[in-house]
Amino acid sequence: MSPLKGPYHVVNTRPEHFDGIQALTQLVYPGSPPWSKAQLQSHLDIFPEGQFVVVDDDTQVVIGMAASLIVWWDDYKFTENWTSFTDAGMFTNHDPEKGRTLYGAEVMTHPKRRGLGVGKLLYNARRALVEQRGLLRIRAGARLRGYHTHAKDMSAEQYAIQVAKGTLNDPTVSFQISQGFHILAVVEGYLRHDPESLGWAAVIEWINEKVATPEDWSHRDPKFDPQG
Ligand SMILES: CC(C)(COP(=O)(O)OP(=O)(O)OC[C@H]1O[C@@H](n2cnc3c(N)ncnc32)[C@H](O)[C@@H]1OP(=O)(O)O)[C@@H](O)C(=O)NCCC(=O)NCCS
């Protein structure tokens, strides 16, 4: 019997979802340690409204998950890695007082439910949260998951430029671009032990047009423009 049929919905993560999130992580990142319960509980203690799961209505299986925190971007170097932006996944660096950036620490969809709008539901929830709180933007490090198949032929930046223009398809970053994100830069050593991206990630951004000023768009390098 397949546990993966039926409609689904997005809700804020609760402790009863932790086992499902751990099972999902093991499917999505086999061989890597899953989100620990200490990390997931820390997310709920610190910023419960920033944590989302998509749950199958029939089976209650967790088929998608997104975890976020708010950061004050000036506290970080542009090139810092996932561990630094998330305080090793604990989110204790969450800074809702000064921060105007929702940082996407995780988004994942069950491998058998991809391409059905689960990721989009999670991003709709993130964008709604940004708009409700009047935040400026969402930023994240999006691993260049398909880069290992092109690494012999081009640099990670050349690969990212082609993904931005749509001449190459990346299983992660093409999804982010379809969700209105723009590549700001390409960084090395973001997820150091990821065999698919070889550690390379694109720093990506979605801007809340309702609060942004012209200055807020000025970080964008035209080389990553879709039409550039
Ligand atoms: C990236 C990921 C979350 C996408 O989730 P998903 O549920 O399959 O995405 P959706 O079905 O909601 O797709 C939303 C949009 O993205 C597009 N999209 C999704 N995957 C795509 C791909 N590989 N290439 C191009 N577009 C893609 C869809 O066509 C859809 O476009 P639309 O809005 O124009 O209809 C999923 O592939 C995943 O879990 N990957 C592994 C984990 C991971 O790498 N996470 C990111 C960590 S940085």
PDB file of N, CA and C and ligand atoms in Angstrom, residues 28-29 105-110 113-122 141-143 145 169-172 174-176 178-179 190-191, ligand 1:
ATOM      1  N   VAL A  28      15.562  12.081   1.882  1.00  0.00           N
ATOM      2  CA  VAL A  28      16.047  13.154   1.007  1.00  0.00           C
ATOM      3  C   VAL A  28      17.577  13.224   1.022  1.00  0.00           C
ATOM      4  N   TYR A  29      18.174  13.000   2.199  1.00  0.00           N
ATOM      5  CA  TYR A  29      19.638  13.082   2.320  1.00  0.00           C
ATOM      6  C   TYR A  29      20.177  11.776   2.902  1.00  0.00           C
ATOM      7  N   ALA A 105      16.663  27.834   6.034  1.00  0.00           N
ATOM      8  CA  ALA A 105      17.673  26.860   6.463  1.00  0.00           C
ATOM      9  C   ALA A 105      17.444  25.498   5.830  1.00  0.00           C
ATOM     10  N   GLU A 106      16.213  25.223   5.455  1.00  0.00           N
ATOM     11  CA  GLU A 106      15.878  23.914   4.862  1.00  0.00           C
ATOM     12  C   GLU A 106      14.588  24.026   4.070  1.00  0.00           C
ATOM     13  N   VAL A 107      14.532  23.344   2.954  1.00  0.00           N
ATOM     14  CA  VAL A 107      13.263  23.061   2.283  1.00  0.00           C
ATOM     15  C   VAL A 107      13.442  21.706   1.602  1.00  0.00           C
ATOM     16  N   MET A 108      12.486  20.843   1.794  1.00  0.00           N
ATOM     17  CA  MET A 108      12.594  19.518   1.151  1.00  0.00           C
ATOM     18  C   MET A 108      11.207  18.911   0.953  1.00  0.00           C
ATOM     19  N   THR A 109      11.135  18.148  -0.124  1.00  0.00           N
ATOM     20  CA  THR A 109       9.906  17.442  -0.480  1.00  0.00           C
ATOM     21  C   THR A 109      10.215  15.957  -0.607  1.00  0.00           C
ATOM     22  N   HIS A 110       9.312  15.125  -0.169  1.00  0.00           N
ATOM     23  CA  HIS A 110       9.458  13.672  -0.300  1.00  0.00           C
ATOM     24  C   HIS A 110       9.792  13.329  -1.760  1.00  0.00           C
ATOM     25  N   ARG A 113       6.994  12.721  -4.114  1.00  0.00           N
ATOM     26  CA  ARG A 113       5.969  13.766  -4.232  1.00  0.00           C
ATOM     27  C   ARG A 113       6.496  15.045  -4.871  1.00  0.00           C
ATOM     28  N   ARG A 114       7.621  14.934  -5.571  1.00  0.00           N
ATOM     29  CA  ARG A 114       8.194  16.149  -6.189  1.00  0.00           C
ATOM     30  C   ARG A 114       7.416  16.525  -7.448  1.00  0.00           C
ATOM     31  N   GLY A 115       7.457  17.818  -7.762  1.00  0.00           N
ATOM     32  CA  GLY A 115       6.805  18.301  -8.972  1.00  0.00           C
ATOM     33  C   GLY A 115       5.296  18.404  -8.853  1.00  0.00           C
ATOM     34  N   LEU A 116       4.781  18.297  -7.638  1.00  0.00           N
ATOM     35  CA  LEU A 116       3.326  18.341  -7.429  1.00  0.00           C
ATOM     36  C   LEU A 116       2.895  19.578  -6.649  1.00  0.00           C
ATOM     37  N   GLY A 117       3.809  20.503  -6.419  1.00  0.00           N
ATOM     38  CA  GLY A 117       3.439  21.754  -5.757  1.00  0.00           C
ATOM     39  C   GLY A 117       3.673  21.790  -4.266  1.00  0.00           C
ATOM     40  N   VAL A 118       4.315  20.756  -3.704  1.00  0.00           N
ATOM     41  CA  VAL A 118       4.570  20.750  -2.258  1.00  0.00           C
ATOM     42  C   VAL A 118       5.562  21.858  -1.889  1.00  0.00           C
ATOM     43  N   GLY A 119       6.648  21.961  -2.669  1.00  0.00           N
ATOM     44  CA  GLY A 119       7.633  23.018  -2.411  1.00  0.00           C
ATOM     45  C   GLY A 119       7.020  24.406  -2.549  1.00  0.00           C
ATOM     46  N   LYS A 120       6.135  24.532  -3.519  1.00  0.00           N
ATOM     47  CA  LYS A 120       5.473  25.828  -3.731  1.00  0.00           C
ATOM     48  C   LYS A 120       4.596  26.203  -2.524  1.00  0.00           C
ATOM     49  N   LEU A 121       3.902  25.213  -1.966  1.00  0.00           N
ATOM     50  CA  LEU A 121       3.097  25.469  -0.755  1.00  0.00           C
ATOM     51  C   LEU A 121       3.980  25.987   0.370  1.00  0.00           C
ATOM     52  N   LEU A 122       5.150  25.371   0.520  1.00  0.00           N
ATOM     53  CA  LEU A 122       6.071  25.791   1.584  1.00  0.00           C
ATOM     54  C   LEU A 122       6.564  27.211   1.326  1.00  0.00           C
ATOM     55  N   GLY A 141      21.024  29.843   1.129  1.00  0.00           N
ATOM     56  CA  GLY A 141      22.054  29.215   0.313  1.00  0.00           C
ATOM     57  C   GLY A 141      21.401  28.023  -0.357  1.00  0.00           C
ATOM     58  N   ALA A 142      21.336  28.043  -1.675  1.00  0.00           N
ATOM     59  CA  ALA A 142      20.704  26.934  -2.405  1.00  0.00           C
ATOM     60  C   ALA A 142      21.818  26.095  -3.017  1.00  0.00           C
ATOM     61  N   ARG A 143      21.897  24.849  -2.571  1.00  0.00           N
ATOM     62  CA  ARG A 143      23.016  24.035  -3.063  1.00  0.00           C
ATOM     63  C   ARG A 143      22.853  23.801  -4.569  1.00  0.00           C
ATOM     64  N   ARG A 145      22.817  21.543  -6.807  1.00  0.00           N
ATOM     65  CA  ARG A 145      22.746  20.090  -6.663  1.00  0.00           C
ATOM     66  C   ARG A 145      23.200  19.331  -7.909  1.00  0.00           C
ATOM     67  N   ASN A 169      19.386  23.101 -16.286  1.00  0.00           N
ATOM     68  CA  ASN A 169      18.384  22.906 -15.246  1.00  0.00           C
ATOM     69  C   ASN A 169      19.051  22.298 -14.024  1.00  0.00           C
ATOM     70  N   ASP A 170      18.871  22.925 -12.887  1.00  0.00           N
ATOM     71  CA  ASP A 170      19.396  22.370 -11.637  1.00  0.00           C
ATOM     72  C   ASP A 170      18.212  21.944 -10.772  1.00  0.00           C
ATOM     73  N   PRO A 171      18.242  20.726 -10.200  1.00  0.00           N
ATOM     74  CA  PRO A 171      17.062  20.232  -9.478  1.00  0.00           C
ATOM     75  C   PRO A 171      16.657  21.079  -8.281  1.00  0.00           C
ATOM     76  N   THR A 172      17.568  21.847  -7.734  1.00  0.00           N
ATOM     77  CA  THR A 172      17.204  22.714  -6.616  1.00  0.00           C
ATOM     78  C   THR A 172      17.059  24.173  -7.054  1.00  0.00           C
ATOM     79  N   SER A 174      16.777  25.650  -9.977  1.00  0.00           N
ATOM     80  CA  SER A 174      15.730  25.972 -10.968  1.00  0.00           C
ATOM     81  C   SER A 174      14.371  26.085 -10.266  1.00  0.00           C
ATOM     82  N   PHE A 175      14.170  25.268  -9.243  1.00  0.00           N
ATOM     83  CA  PHE A 175      12.947  25.390  -8.436  1.00  0.00           C
ATOM     84  C   PHE A 175      12.903  26.753  -7.743  1.00  0.00           C
ATOM     85  N   GLN A 176      14.008  27.145  -7.143  1.00  0.00           N
ATOM     86  CA  GLN A 176      14.019  28.432  -6.428  1.00  0.00           C
ATOM     87  C   GLN A 176      13.757  29.577  -7.405  1.00  0.00           C
ATOM     88  N   SER A 178      12.064  29.441 -10.136  1.00  0.00           N
ATOM     89  CA  SER A 178      10.624  29.425 -10.487  1.00  0.00           C
ATOM     90  C   SER A 178       9.784  30.066  -9.381  1.00  0.00           C
ATOM     91  N   GLN A 179      10.338  30.136  -8.173  1.00  0.00           N
ATOM     92  CA  GLN A 179       9.614  30.746  -7.047  1.00  0.00           C
ATOM     93  C   GLN A 179       9.971  32.220  -6.865  1.00  0.00           C
ATOM     94  N   TYR A 190      29.688  25.642   1.317  1.00  0.00           N
ATOM     95  CA  TYR A 190      28.447  25.950   2.030  1.00  0.00           C
ATOM     96  C   TYR A 190      27.958  24.710   2.794  1.00  0.00           C
ATOM     97  N   LEU A 191      27.805  23.614   2.093  1.00  0.00           N
ATOM     98  CA  LEU A 191      27.529  22.322   2.742  1.00  0.00           C
ATOM     99  C   LEU A 191      28.710  21.430   2.368  1.00  0.00           C
TER     100      LEU A 191
HETATM  101  C1  LIG B   1      13.784  21.588  -4.379  1.00  0.00           C
HETATM  102  C2  LIG B   1      12.510  20.852  -3.944  1.00  0.00           C
HETATM  103  C3  LIG B   1      12.161  21.263  -2.523  1.00  0.00           C
HETATM  104  C4  LIG B   1      11.354  21.244  -4.898  1.00  0.00           C
HETATM  105  O1  LIG B   1      10.151  20.742  -4.328  1.00  0.00           O
HETATM  106  P1  LIG B   1       8.868  20.291  -5.202  1.00  0.00           P
HETATM  107  O2  LIG B   1       7.804  19.972  -4.230  1.00  0.00           O
HETATM  108  O3  LIG B   1       9.247  19.240  -6.164  1.00  0.00           O
HETATM  109  O4  LIG B   1       8.552  21.633  -6.000  1.00  0.00           O
HETATM  110  P2  LIG B   1       7.120  22.029  -6.625  1.00  0.00           P
HETATM  111  O5  LIG B   1       6.452  20.817  -7.166  1.00  0.00           O
HETATM  112  O6  LIG B   1       6.348  22.827  -5.643  1.00  0.00           O
HETATM  113  O7  LIG B   1       7.566  22.960  -7.797  1.00  0.00           O
HETATM  114  C5  LIG B   1       7.333  24.364  -7.757  1.00  0.00           C
HETATM  115  C6  LIG B   1       7.819  24.951  -9.029  1.00  0.00           C
HETATM  116  O8  LIG B   1       9.198  24.637  -9.185  1.00  0.00           O
HETATM  117  C7  LIG B   1       9.400  24.034 -10.444  1.00  0.00           C
HETATM  118  N1  LIG B   1      10.433  23.017 -10.294  1.00  0.00           N
HETATM  119  C8  LIG B   1      10.518  22.070  -9.327  1.00  0.00           C
HETATM  120  N2  LIG B   1      11.606  21.312  -9.545  1.00  0.00           N
HETATM  121  C9  LIG B   1      12.194  21.809 -10.669  1.00  0.00           C
HETATM  122  C10 LIG B   1      13.321  21.461 -11.440  1.00  0.00           C
HETATM  123  N3  LIG B   1      14.094  20.432 -11.113  1.00  0.00           N
HETATM  124  N4  LIG B   1      13.606  22.175 -12.529  1.00  0.00           N
HETATM  125  C11 LIG B   1      12.842  23.208 -12.906  1.00  0.00           C
HETATM  126  N5  LIG B   1      11.740  23.601 -12.225  1.00  0.00           N
HETATM  127  C12 LIG B   1      11.435  22.901 -11.139  1.00  0.00           C
HETATM  128  C13 LIG B   1       8.067  23.388 -10.782  1.00  0.00           C
HETATM  129  O9  LIG B   1       7.936  23.222 -12.169  1.00  0.00           O
HETATM  130  C14 LIG B   1       7.108  24.422 -10.258  1.00  0.00           C
HETATM  131  O10 LIG B   1       7.021  25.496 -11.187  1.00  0.00           O
HETATM  132  P3  LIG B   1       5.693  26.361 -11.357  1.00  0.00           P
HETATM  133  O11 LIG B   1       5.583  27.171 -10.097  1.00  0.00           O
HETATM  134  O12 LIG B   1       5.989  27.193 -12.560  1.00  0.00           O
HETATM  135  O13 LIG B   1       4.587  25.386 -11.514  1.00  0.00           O
HETATM  136  C15 LIG B   1      12.710  19.310  -4.042  1.00  0.00           C
HETATM  137  O14 LIG B   1      13.193  19.003  -5.332  1.00  0.00           O
HETATM  138  C16 LIG B   1      13.632  18.726  -3.001  1.00  0.00           C
HETATM  139  O15 LIG B   1      13.216  18.337  -1.917  1.00  0.00           O
HETATM  140  N6  LIG B   1      14.934  18.589  -3.317  1.00  0.00           N
HETATM  141  C17 LIG B   1      15.918  17.966  -2.405  1.00  0.00           C
HETATM  142  C18 LIG B   1      16.218  18.807  -1.199  1.00  0.00           C
HETATM  143  C19 LIG B   1      16.938  20.089  -1.543  1.00  0.00           C
HETATM  144  O16 LIG B   1      17.875  20.112  -2.330  1.00  0.00           O
HETATM  145  N7  LIG B   1      16.466  21.184  -0.944  1.00  0.00           N
HETATM  146  C20 LIG B   1      17.068  22.484  -1.122  1.00  0.00           C
HETATM  147  C21 LIG B   1      18.178  22.647  -0.150  1.00  0.00           C
HETATM  148  S1  LIG B   1      19.187  24.061  -0.586  1.00  0.00           S
END
